[in-house]
Coordinates of C-alpha atoms in Angstrom, one line a residue:
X1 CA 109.3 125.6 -167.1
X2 CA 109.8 126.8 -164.0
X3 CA 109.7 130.9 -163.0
X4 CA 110.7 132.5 -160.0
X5 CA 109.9 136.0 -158.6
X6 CA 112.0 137.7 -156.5
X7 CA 110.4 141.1 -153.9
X8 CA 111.8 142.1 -150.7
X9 CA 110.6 144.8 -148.5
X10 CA 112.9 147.9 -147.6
X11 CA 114.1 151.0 -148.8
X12 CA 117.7 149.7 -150.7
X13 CA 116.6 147.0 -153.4
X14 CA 117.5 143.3 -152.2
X15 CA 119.2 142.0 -155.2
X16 CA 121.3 138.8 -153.7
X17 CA 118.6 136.1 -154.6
X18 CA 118.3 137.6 -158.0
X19 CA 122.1 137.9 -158.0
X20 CA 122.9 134.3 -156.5
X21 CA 120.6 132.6 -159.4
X22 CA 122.6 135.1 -162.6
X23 CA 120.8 137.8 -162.8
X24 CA 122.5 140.8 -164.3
X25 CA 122.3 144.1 -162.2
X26 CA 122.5 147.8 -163.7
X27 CA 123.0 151.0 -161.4
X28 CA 119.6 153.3 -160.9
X29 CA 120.5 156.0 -159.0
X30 CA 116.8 157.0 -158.3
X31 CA 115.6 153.5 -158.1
X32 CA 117.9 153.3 -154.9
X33 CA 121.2 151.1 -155.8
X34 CA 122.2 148.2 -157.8
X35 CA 118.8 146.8 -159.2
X36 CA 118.0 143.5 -161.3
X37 CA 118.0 144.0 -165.0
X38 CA 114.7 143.1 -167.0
X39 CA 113.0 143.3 -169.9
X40 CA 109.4 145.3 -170.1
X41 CA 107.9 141.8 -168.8
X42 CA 110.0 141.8 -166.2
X43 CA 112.0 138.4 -167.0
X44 CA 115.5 138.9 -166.0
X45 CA 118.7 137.5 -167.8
X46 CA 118.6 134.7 -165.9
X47 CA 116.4 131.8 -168.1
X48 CA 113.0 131.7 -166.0
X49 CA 113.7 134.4 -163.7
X50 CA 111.2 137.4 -162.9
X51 CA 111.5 140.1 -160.5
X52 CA 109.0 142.7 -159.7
X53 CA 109.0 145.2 -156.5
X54 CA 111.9 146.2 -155.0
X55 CA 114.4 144.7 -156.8
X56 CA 114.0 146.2 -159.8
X57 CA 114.0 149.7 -158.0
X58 CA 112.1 151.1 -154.8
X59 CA 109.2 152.9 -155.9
X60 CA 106.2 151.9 -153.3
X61 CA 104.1 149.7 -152.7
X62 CA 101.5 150.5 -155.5
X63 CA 104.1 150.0 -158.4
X64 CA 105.3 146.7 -156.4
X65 CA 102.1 145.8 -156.9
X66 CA 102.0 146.4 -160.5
X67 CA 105.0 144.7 -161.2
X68 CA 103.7 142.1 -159.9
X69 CA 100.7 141.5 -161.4
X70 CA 102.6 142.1 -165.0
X71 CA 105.1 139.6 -164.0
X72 CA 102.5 137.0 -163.8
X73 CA 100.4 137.7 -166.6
X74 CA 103.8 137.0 -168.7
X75 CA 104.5 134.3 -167.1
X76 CA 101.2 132.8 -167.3
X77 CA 101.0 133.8 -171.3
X78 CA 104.7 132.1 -171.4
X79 CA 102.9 128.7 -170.1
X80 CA 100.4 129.2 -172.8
X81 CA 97.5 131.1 -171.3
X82 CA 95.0 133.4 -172.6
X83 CA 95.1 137.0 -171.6
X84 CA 92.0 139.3 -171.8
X85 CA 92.3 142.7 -173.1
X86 CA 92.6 145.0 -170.8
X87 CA 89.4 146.7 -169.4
X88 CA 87.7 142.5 -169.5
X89 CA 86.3 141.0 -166.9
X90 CA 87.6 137.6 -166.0
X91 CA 85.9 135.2 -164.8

């Protein structure tokens, strides 16, 4: 399997990657425009598609961020990984 994960930088969420691969878009007014449509782990409608940042509504760097790190923790349990609780320590 093979996921992708689309951010862009700006203030109006860049949604043509996102859109040139299938991804379905929904209208968020306060998000900023058009933005990519996911579910709570942020995998798109597209099969093996994740967004996080921008393109699933501007909201600043710190939820970018977030996104982010969510996105991969369900891509990594989608490849069969084991995922701490939160609050312990990796390593």
């Amino acid at each position: 399997m093979t996921a992708a994960r689309f951010g862009i930088y700006g203030f109006t969420p860049s949604t043509e990657l996102a859109r040139q691969v299938g991804c379905d878009l929904i209208w968020n007014s306060a998000g900023g425009g058009w933005t990519v449509s996911h579910d709570t782990g942020f995998q798109s409608s597209a099969p093996d598609v994740f967004v996080a940042g921008e393109p699933t509504g501007v909201a600043g760097a710190e939820r970018a961020w977030a996104e982010g790190h969510m996105a991969g923790l369900t891509i990594a349990a989608s490849l069969g990984a084991t995922i701490p609780p939160v609050g312990v320590e990796w390593g």
